[in-house]
XYZ file of C-alpha atoms in Angstrom:
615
model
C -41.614 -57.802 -52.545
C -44.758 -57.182 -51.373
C -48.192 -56.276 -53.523
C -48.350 -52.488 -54.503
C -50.664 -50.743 -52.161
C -53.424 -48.867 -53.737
C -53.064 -45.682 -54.623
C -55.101 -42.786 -52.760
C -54.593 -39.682 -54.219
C -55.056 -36.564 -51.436
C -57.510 -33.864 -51.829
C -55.902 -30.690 -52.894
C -55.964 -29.108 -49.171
C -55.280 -32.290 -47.840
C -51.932 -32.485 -50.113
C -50.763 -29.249 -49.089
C -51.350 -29.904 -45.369
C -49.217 -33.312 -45.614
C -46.132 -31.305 -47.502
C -46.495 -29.159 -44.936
C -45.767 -31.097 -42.427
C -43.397 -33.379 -43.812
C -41.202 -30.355 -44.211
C -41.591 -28.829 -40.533
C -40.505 -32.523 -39.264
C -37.552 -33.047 -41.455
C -36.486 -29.304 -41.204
C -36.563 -29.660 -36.841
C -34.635 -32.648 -37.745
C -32.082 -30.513 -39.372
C -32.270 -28.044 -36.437
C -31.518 -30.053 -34.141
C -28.334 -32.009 -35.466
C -29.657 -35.156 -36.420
C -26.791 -37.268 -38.442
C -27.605 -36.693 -42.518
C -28.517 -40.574 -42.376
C -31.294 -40.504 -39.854
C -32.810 -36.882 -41.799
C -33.043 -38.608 -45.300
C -34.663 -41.726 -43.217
C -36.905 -39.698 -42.219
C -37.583 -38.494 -44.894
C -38.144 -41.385 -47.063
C -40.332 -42.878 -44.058
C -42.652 -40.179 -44.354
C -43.121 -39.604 -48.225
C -43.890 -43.587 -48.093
C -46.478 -42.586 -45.397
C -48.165 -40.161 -47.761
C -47.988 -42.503 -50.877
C -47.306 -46.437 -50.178
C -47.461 -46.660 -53.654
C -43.674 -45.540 -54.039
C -40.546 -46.310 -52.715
C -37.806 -44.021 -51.777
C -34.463 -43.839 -52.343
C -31.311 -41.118 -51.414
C -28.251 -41.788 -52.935
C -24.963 -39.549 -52.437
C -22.734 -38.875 -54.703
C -19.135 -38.189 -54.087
C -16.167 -36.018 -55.538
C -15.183 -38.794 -57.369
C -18.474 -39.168 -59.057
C -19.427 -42.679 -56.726
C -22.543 -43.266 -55.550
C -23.300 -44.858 -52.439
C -26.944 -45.636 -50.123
C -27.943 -42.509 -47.842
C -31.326 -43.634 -47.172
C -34.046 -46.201 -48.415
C -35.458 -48.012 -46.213
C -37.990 -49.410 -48.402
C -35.625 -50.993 -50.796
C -34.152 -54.613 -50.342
C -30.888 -53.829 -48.958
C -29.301 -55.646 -51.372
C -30.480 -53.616 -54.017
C -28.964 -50.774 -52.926
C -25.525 -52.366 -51.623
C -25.475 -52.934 -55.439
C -25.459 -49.858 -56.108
C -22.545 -48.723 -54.007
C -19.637 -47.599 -55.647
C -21.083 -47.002 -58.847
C -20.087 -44.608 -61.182
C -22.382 -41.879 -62.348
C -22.578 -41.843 -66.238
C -25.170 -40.974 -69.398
C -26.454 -44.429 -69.180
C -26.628 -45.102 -65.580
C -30.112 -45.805 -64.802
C -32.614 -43.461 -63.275
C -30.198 -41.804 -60.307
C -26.733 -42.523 -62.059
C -28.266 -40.223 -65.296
C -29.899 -37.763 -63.389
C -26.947 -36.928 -60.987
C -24.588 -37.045 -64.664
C -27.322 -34.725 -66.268
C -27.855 -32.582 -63.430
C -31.521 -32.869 -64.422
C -34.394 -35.140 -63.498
C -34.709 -38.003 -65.414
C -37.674 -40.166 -65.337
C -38.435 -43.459 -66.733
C -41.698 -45.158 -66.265
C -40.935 -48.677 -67.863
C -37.585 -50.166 -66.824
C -37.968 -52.878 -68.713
C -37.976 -51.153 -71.989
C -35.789 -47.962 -71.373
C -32.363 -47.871 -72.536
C -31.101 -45.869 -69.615
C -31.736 -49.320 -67.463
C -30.202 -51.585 -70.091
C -26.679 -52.626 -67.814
C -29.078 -52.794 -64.107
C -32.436 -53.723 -66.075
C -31.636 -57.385 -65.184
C -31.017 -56.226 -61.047
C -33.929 -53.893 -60.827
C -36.273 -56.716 -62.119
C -35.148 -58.858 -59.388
C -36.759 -56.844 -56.682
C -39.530 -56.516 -58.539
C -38.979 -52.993 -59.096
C -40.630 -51.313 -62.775
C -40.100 -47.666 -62.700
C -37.903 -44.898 -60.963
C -38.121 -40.838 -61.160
C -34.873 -39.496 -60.015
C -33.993 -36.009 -59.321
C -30.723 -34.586 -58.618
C -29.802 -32.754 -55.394
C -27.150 -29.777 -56.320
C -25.533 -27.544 -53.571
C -25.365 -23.842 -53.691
C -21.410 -24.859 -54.749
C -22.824 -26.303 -57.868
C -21.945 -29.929 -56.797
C -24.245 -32.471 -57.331
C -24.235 -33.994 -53.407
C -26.792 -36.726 -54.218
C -30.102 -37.981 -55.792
C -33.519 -38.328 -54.744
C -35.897 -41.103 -56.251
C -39.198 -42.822 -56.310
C -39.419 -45.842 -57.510
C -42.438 -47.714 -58.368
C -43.449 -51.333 -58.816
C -45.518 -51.397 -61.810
C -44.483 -49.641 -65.441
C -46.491 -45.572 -64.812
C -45.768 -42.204 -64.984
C -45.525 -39.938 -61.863
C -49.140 -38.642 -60.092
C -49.216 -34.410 -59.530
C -49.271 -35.273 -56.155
C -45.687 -37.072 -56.262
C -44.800 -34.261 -58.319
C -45.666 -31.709 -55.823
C -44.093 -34.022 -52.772
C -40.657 -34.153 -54.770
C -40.544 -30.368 -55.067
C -40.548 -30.121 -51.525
C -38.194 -33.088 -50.895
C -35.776 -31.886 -53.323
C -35.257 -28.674 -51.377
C -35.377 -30.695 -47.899
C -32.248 -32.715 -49.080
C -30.272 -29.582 -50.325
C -30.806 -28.224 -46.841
C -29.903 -31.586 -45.053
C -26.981 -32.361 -47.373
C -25.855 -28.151 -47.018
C -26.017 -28.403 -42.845
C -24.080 -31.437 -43.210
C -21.588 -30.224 -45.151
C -20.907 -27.139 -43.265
C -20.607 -28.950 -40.139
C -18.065 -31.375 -41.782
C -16.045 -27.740 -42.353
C -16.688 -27.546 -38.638
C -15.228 -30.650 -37.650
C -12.152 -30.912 -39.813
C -10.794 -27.121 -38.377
C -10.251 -29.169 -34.977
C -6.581 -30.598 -35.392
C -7.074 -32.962 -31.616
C -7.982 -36.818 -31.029
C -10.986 -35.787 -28.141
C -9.930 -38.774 -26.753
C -6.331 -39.201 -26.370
C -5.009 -35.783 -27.008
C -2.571 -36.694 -29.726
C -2.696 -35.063 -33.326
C -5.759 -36.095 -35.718
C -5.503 -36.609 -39.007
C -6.019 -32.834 -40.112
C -2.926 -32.022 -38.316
C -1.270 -35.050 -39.482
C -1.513 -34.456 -43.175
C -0.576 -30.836 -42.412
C 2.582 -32.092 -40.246
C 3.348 -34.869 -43.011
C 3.500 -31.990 -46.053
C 5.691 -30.101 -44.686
C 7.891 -32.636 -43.686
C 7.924 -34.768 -47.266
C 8.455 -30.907 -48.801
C 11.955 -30.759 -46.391
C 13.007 -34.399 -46.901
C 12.375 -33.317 -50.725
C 14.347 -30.165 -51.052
C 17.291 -31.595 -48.643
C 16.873 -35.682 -49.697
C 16.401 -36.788 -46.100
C 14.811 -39.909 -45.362
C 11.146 -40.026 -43.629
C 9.154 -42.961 -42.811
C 5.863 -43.535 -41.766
C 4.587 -46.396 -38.993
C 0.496 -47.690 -39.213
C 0.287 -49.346 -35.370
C -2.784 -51.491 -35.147
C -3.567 -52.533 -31.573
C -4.386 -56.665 -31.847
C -7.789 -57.305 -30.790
C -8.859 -54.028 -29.363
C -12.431 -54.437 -30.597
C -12.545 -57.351 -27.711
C -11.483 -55.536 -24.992
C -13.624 -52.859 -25.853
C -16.781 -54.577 -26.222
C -16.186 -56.311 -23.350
C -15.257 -53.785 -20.940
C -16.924 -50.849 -22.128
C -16.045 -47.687 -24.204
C -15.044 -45.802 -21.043
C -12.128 -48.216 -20.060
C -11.111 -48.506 -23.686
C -10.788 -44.686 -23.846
C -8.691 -44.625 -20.845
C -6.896 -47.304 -22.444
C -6.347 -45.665 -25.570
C -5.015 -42.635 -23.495
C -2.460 -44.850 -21.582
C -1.214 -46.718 -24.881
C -1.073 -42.720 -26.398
C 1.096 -42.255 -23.358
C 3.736 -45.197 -23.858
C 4.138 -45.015 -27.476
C 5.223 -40.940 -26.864
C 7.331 -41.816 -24.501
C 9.048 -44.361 -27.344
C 9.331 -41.359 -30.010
C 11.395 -38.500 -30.492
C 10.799 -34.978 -30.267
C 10.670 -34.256 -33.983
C 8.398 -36.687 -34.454
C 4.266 -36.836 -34.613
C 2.200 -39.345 -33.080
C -1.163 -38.955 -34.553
C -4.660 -40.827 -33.410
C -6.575 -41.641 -37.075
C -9.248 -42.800 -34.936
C -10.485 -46.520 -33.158
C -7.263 -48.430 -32.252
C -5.336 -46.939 -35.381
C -2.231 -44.826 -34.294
C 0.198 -42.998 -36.793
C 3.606 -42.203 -36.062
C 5.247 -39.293 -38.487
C 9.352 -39.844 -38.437
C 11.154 -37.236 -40.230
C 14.708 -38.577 -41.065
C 14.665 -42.397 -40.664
C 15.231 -44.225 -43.257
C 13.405 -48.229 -43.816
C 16.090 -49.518 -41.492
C 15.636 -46.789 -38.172
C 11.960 -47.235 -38.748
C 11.923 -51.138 -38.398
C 13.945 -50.522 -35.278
C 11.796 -47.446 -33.910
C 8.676 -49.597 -34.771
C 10.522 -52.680 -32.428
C 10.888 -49.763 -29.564
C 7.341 -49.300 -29.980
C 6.421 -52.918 -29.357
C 8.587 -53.202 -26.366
C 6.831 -49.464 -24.834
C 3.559 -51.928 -25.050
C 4.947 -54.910 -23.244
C 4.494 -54.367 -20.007
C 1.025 -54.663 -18.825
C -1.098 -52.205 -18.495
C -2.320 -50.950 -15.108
C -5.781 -49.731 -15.181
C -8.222 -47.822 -12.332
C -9.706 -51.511 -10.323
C -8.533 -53.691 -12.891
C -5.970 -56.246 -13.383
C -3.018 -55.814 -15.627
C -4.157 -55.623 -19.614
C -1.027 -57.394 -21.984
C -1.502 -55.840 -24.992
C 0.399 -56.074 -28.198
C -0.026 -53.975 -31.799
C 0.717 -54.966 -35.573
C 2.816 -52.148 -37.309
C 2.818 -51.293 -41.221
C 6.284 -49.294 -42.081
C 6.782 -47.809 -45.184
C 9.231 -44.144 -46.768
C 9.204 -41.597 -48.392
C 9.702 -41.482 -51.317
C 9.453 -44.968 -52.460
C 6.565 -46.147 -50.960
C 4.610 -43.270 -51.421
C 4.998 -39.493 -52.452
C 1.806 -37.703 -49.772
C -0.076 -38.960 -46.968
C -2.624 -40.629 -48.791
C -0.208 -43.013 -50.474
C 1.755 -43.718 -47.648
C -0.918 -44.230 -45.632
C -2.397 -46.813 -47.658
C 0.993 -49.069 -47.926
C 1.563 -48.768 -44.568
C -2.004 -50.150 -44.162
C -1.344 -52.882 -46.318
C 2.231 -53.740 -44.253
C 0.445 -53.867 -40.985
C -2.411 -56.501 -42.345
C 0.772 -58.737 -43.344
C 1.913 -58.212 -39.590
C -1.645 -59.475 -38.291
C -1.330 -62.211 -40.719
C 2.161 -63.369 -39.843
C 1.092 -63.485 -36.189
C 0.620 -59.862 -34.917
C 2.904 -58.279 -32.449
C 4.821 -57.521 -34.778
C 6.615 -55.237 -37.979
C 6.408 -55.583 -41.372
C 7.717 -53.473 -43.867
C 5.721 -52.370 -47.420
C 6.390 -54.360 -50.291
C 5.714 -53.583 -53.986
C 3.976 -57.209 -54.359
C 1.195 -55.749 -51.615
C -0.100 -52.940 -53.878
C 0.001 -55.588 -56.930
C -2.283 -57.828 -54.809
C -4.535 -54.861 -53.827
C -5.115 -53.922 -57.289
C -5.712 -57.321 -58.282
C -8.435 -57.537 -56.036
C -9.846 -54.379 -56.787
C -10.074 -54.702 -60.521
C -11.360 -58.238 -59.430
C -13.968 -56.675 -57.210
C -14.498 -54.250 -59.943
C -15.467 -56.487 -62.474
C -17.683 -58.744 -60.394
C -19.725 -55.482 -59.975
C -19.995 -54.865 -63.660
C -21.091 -58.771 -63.737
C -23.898 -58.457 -61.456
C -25.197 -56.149 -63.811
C -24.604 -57.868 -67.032
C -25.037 -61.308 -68.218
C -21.927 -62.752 -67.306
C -22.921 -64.669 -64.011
C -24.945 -67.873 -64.309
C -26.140 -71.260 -62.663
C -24.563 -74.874 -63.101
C -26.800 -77.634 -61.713
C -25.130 -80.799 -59.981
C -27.587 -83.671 -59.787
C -28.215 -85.172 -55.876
C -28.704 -88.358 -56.147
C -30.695 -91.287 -53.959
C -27.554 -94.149 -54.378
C -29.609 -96.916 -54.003
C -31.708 -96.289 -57.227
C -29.760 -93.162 -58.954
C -33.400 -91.688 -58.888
C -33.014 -87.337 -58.598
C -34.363 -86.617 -54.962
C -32.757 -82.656 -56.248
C -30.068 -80.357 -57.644
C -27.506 -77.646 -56.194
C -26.869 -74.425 -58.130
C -23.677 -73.549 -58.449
C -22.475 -69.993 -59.413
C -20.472 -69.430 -62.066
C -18.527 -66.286 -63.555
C -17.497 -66.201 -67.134
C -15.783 -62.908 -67.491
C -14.800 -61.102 -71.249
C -11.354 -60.223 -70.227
C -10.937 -62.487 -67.140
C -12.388 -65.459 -68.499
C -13.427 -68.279 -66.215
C -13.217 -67.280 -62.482
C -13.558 -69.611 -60.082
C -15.715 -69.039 -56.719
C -12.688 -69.674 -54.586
C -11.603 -66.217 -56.309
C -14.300 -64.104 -55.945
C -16.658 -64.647 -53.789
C -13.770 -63.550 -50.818
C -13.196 -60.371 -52.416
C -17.894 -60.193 -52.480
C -17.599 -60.870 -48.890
C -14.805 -58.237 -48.325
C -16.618 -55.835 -50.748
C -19.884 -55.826 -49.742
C -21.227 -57.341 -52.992
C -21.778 -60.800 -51.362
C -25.626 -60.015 -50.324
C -26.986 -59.188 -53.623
C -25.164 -62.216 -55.328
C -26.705 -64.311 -52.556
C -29.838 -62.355 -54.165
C -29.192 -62.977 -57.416
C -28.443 -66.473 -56.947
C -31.736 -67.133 -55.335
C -33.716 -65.137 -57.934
C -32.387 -66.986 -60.790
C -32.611 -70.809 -59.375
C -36.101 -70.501 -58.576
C -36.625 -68.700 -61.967
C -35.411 -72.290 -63.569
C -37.428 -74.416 -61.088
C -40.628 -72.315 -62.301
C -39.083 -72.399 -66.291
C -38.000 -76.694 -65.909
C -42.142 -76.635 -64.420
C -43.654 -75.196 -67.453
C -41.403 -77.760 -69.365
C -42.705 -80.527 -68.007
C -38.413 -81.458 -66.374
C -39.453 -82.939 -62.872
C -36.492 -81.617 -60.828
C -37.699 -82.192 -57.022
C -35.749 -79.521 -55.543
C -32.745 -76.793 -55.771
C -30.038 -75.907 -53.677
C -29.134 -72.767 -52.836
C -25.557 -71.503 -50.648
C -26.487 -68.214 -48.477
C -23.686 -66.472 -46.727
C -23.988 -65.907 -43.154
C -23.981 -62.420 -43.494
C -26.425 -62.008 -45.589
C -28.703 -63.367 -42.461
C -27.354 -60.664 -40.109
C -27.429 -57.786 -43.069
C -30.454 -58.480 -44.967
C -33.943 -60.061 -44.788
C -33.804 -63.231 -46.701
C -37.147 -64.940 -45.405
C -38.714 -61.834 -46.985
C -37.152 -62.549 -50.278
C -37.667 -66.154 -50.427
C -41.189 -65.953 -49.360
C -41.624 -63.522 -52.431
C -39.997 -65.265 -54.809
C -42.157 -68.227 -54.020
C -45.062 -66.944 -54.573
C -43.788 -65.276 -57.506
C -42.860 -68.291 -59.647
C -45.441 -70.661 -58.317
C -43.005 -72.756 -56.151
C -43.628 -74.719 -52.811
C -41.443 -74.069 -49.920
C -40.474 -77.668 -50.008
C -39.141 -77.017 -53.042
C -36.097 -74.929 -52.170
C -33.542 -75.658 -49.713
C -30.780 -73.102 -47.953
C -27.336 -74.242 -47.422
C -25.794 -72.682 -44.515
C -23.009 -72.917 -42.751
C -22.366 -74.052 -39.270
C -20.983 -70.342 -38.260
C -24.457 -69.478 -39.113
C -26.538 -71.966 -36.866
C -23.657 -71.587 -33.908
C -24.398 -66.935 -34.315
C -26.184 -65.895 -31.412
C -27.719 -62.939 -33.734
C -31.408 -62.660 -32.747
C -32.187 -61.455 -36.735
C -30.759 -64.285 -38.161
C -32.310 -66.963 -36.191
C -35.403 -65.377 -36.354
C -34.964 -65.347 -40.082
C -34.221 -69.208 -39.809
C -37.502 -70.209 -37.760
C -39.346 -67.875 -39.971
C -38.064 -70.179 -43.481
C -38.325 -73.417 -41.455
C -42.198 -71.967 -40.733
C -42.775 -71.576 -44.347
C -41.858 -75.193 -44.878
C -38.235 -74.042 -46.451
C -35.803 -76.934 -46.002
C -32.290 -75.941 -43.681
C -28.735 -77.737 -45.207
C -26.117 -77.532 -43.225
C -23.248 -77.340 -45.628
C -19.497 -78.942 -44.890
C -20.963 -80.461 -41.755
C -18.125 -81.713 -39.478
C -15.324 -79.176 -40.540
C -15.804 -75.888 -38.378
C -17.122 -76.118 -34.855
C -17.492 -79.307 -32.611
C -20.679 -78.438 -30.602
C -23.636 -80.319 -31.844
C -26.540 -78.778 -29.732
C -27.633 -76.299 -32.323
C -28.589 -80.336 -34.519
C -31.024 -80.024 -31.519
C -32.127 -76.331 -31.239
C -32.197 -74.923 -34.693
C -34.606 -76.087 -37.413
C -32.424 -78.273 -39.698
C -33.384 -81.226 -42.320
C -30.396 -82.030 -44.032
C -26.367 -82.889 -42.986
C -23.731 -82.381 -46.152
C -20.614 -84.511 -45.110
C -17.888 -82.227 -46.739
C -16.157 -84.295 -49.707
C -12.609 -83.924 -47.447
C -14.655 -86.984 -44.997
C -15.075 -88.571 -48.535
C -11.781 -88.332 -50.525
C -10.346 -91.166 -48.754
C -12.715 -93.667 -47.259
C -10.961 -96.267 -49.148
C -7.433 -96.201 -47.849
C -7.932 -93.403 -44.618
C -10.179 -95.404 -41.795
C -10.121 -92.699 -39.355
C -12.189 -91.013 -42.149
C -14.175 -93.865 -42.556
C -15.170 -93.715 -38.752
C -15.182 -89.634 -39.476
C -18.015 -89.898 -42.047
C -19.919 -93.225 -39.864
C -19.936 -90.872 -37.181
C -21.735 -87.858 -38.984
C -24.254 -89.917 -40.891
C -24.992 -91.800 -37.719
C -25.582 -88.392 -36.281
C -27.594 -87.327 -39.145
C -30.067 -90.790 -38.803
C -30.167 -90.277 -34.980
C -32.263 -86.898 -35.939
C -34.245 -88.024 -38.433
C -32.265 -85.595 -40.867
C -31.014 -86.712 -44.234
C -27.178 -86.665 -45.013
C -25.932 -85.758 -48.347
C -21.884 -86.884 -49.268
C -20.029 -84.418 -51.197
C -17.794 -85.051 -53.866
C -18.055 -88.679 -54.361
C -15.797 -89.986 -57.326
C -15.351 -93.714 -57.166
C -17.682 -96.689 -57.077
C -15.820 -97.733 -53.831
C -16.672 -94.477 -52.119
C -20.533 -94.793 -52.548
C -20.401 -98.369 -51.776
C -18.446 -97.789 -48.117
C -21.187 -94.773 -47.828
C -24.249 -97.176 -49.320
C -22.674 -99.605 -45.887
C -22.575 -96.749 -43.000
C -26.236 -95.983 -44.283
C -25.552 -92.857 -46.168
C -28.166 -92.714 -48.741
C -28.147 -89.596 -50.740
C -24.860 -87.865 -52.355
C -23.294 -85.761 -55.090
C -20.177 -85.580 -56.572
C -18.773 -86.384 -60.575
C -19.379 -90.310 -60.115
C -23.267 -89.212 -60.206
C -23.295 -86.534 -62.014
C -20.998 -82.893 -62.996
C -22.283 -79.333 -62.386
C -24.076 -78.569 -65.682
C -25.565 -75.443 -67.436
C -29.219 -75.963 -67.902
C -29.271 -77.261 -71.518
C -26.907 -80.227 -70.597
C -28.328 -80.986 -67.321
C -31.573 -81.598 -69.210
C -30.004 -83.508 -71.762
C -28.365 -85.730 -68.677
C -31.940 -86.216 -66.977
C -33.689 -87.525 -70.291
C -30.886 -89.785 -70.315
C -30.862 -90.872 -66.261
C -34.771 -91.438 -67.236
């Protein structure tokens, strides 16, 4: 994060004239039916204006008592992607207290107050020291959201912040009071705009009454989730006006499939809902085949050439799979992923096994949140070694997750469900803050460790600005740019995103190093060796397992590290194990690898212990 900018405080008139206008732009904003998202930008943009000093932040907060990011453009985004989902409570930081107290709550030393003690530790590592948080509440009593400055140096809160949050307090209620009335608006409509069928207003209010006959007279009802396989595709590529006239025709052929009694529903995208009032499991799996064959033919657009389309369909009943809409919604949802997965164009019926999975992840996903926040994450070091001489040339942190209940979760597990979840940016965040944190702590102890590792998803280069982050934490612990190296993925350097490859000339500018990680196992073009800025090749350990008895590996892993020497990059084998696997490598002119032959991931303590010894 960047240095504090001095703070200029306004002359009296001056103040007033600013509030002033801050309100008369965000108000017109209002007026004229900005979405609540773009308002509380705004908004934040222009209270930073007045006083770069602070850094705002709108959180909402939803009937359940979950907050989630409205607006803060001046906060790391992985900061607040933290912070979505979390619950509001008496010890829930700044926001998270305030919105529980339904009072401002202001703490000017994070490090130190208790209310920070479970997100002290992610606060910190954005370089964030105080936060004043005030909560919004609606004329309905309902606390709709929070509004805070935070600050990046332990201090109390200036008149002249004092006097701005007044204002912006009442801006949000009136933001957060238009949007909510026009959400009233919006849900009295009961029709798809698009494709004329039922939305899902008139859905639910279709599905009650039906589940409240199949009750009283036990008739069967089902419910079908129809997916339409790889709309996104088609839509992107020919443009949102021939997918809406696409989305009408498929509306069109899967009526013509149903019955009378029955509702076809639009939930919106490429999600339709069909509503079947006495069919049981059996007449639904057949009704959801009639609906595949409606879609066979292909279809015959305005100047275009026939479109084959098929859909993946989730079937579930009532009542064992679900007792109102919401329920049966949500197992049909997870039936129709198990039809994409077994292929699509096709039907799967809900299983109980599907919901046990679901909740595994969740309280999975759940947990890892409460980790990020605690101490129960932490770095193992494996040891890189030159094989010629065994002398350290640098070390790769590995996460690890030691969980109270859980126990010892292994990435494999959880780092999926981060990707899924959202979470995956700020452990990518965390990650980097704490291994350059021990290259700065093994500095001051005299341990010469050349360099550190570090794995960075490849959406955490579309989503968030990592060159901005690792160009802070350098300077904040002292470290050369030399002295940390990115491990990306080939997905990565073959993206065509324009943010993340200017992200990865901007690193390779600072002098950060590039790894390309399980080199050889994704994608077969090569250019990008050429385009992109990269030092370093990893040969994925699956080149490695068997060079001793497998020789098209053995011509596999020449090839790569032939590649790699042809470049002028260096190439790092993973997971060697056996003398005779280094010394084949040693031959094809490998030089540098890792793996348990050389050297385990270690916590810190032992991998010191293991370099006195290698010394």
């Amino acid at each position: 994060m960047t240095d504090p900018a001095p703070e200029v405080e306004l002359p009296d008139l001056e103040q007033e004239r600013a509030v002033a206008s801050l309100q008369h732009d965000v108000l017109e904003a209002v007026a004229l039916g900005r979405p609540l998202g773009t308002v509380m930008d705004l908004l934040c943009r222009r209270v930073e204006a007045l006083a770069p000093e602070v850094i705002c932040s709108v959180l909402a907060v939803d009937l359940g008592g979950q907050v989630h990011p409205l607006a803060a453009p001046g906060l790391p985004a992985a900061f607040s992607q933290a912070l979505d989902g979390v619950y509001i409570g008496p010890k829930v930081g700044s926001c998270g207290t305030a919105a529980w107290r339904r009072e401002p709550v202001e703490v000017s030393d994070i490090a130190t107050d208790p209310l920070w003690d479970d997100y002290r530790a992610l606060a910190q590592s954005f370089g964030l020291a105080a936060c004043w948080s005030s909560p919004i509440v609606l004329d309905n009593g309902r606390v709709a959201a929070t509004f805070a400055l935070y600050y990046r140096e332990p201090r109390g809160v200036a008149p002249f912040h004092r006097r701005m949050v007044e204002a912006c307090v009442y801006l949000c209620m009136v933001a957060l009071t238009h949007d909510d009335h026009q959400r009233r608006i919006e849900r009295l409509a009961y029709y798809d705009g698009v494709t004329g069928l039922a939305n899902r207003t008139l859905l639910a209010d279709r599905v009650g009454q039906a589940l409240q006959v199949a009750a009283k007279l036990n008739l069967p009802t089902s419910l079908l989730l129809l997916d339409i396989d790889r709309f996104k595709t088609i839509n992107e590529s020919m443009g949102h006006a021939v997918g809406d006239l696409l989305l009408q025709a498929i509306a069109r052929r899967l009526q013509a499939g149903l019955r009378e009694t029955d509702t076809l529903a639009r939930l919106g995208g490429d999600e339709f809902v069909a509503l079947l009032p006495g069919c049981d499991a059996a007449a639904a799996m057949h009704m959801a085949d009639k609906l595949l064959a409606e879609l066979a033919p292909p279809m015959q657009l305005p100047g275009r050439e026939g479109l084959n389309l098929t859909a993946s369909i989730g079937v579930c009943s009532f009542p064992d799979d679900g007792q109102n809409l919401d329920q049966l919604l949500k197992n049909a949802d997870l039936a129709m992923y198990e039809a994409k997965a077994a292929g699509r164009n096709c039907a799967r019926f809900f299983l109980r096994s599907m919901n046990e999975a679901l909740d595994d992840k969740l309280k999975l996903e759940a947990a890892l949140r409460h980790a990020l926040s605690g101490n129960a994450l932490s770095l193992h070091y494996q040891p890189k070694l030159r094989m010629a001489d065994n002398a350290l040339v640098g070390v790769e942190a590995l996460l690890r997750w030691q969980d109270p209940t859980l126990g010892s979760v292994p990435p494999d597990r959880f780092i999926p469900v981060a990707e899924e979840s959202g979470l995956i940016n700020a452990l990518d965040a965390w990650v980097l803050e704490a291994a350059c944190a021990q290259m700065a702590a093994w500095r001051v102890a005299g341990i010469d460790v050349p360099s550190v590792s570090v794995n960075v998803s490849p959406l955490r280069f579309v989503q968030d600005d990592v060159a901005s982050q690792v160009r802070e934490l350098l300077v904040r612990h002292g470290l050369r740019a030399g002295q940390l190296t990115l491990e990306i993925t080939e997905r990565l350097m073959l993206d065509n995103d324009s943010a993340a490859r200017r992200q990865l000339a901007e690193l390779h500018r600072m002098g950060v190093q590039l790894s390309v990680d399980d080199f050889g196992t994704g994608y077969s073009s090569l250019s990008y060796l050429k385009r992109l800025p990269v030092n370093e090749l990893k040969l994925d350990k699956s080149f490695v397992a068997d060079l001793e008895t497998d020789a098209d590996d053995r011509a596999l892993a020449a090839a790569v590290i032939g590649i790699g020497r042809g470049l002028g990059l260096t190439v790092v084998a993973e997971g060697v194990e056996t003398d005779a696997q280094r010394r084949i490598l040693l031959e094809a002119g490998c030089e540098v690898a890792q793996g348990w032959l050389l050297g385990r991931a270690m916590p810190v303590a032992q991998f010191a212990q293991w370099l006195a010894e290698l010394a």
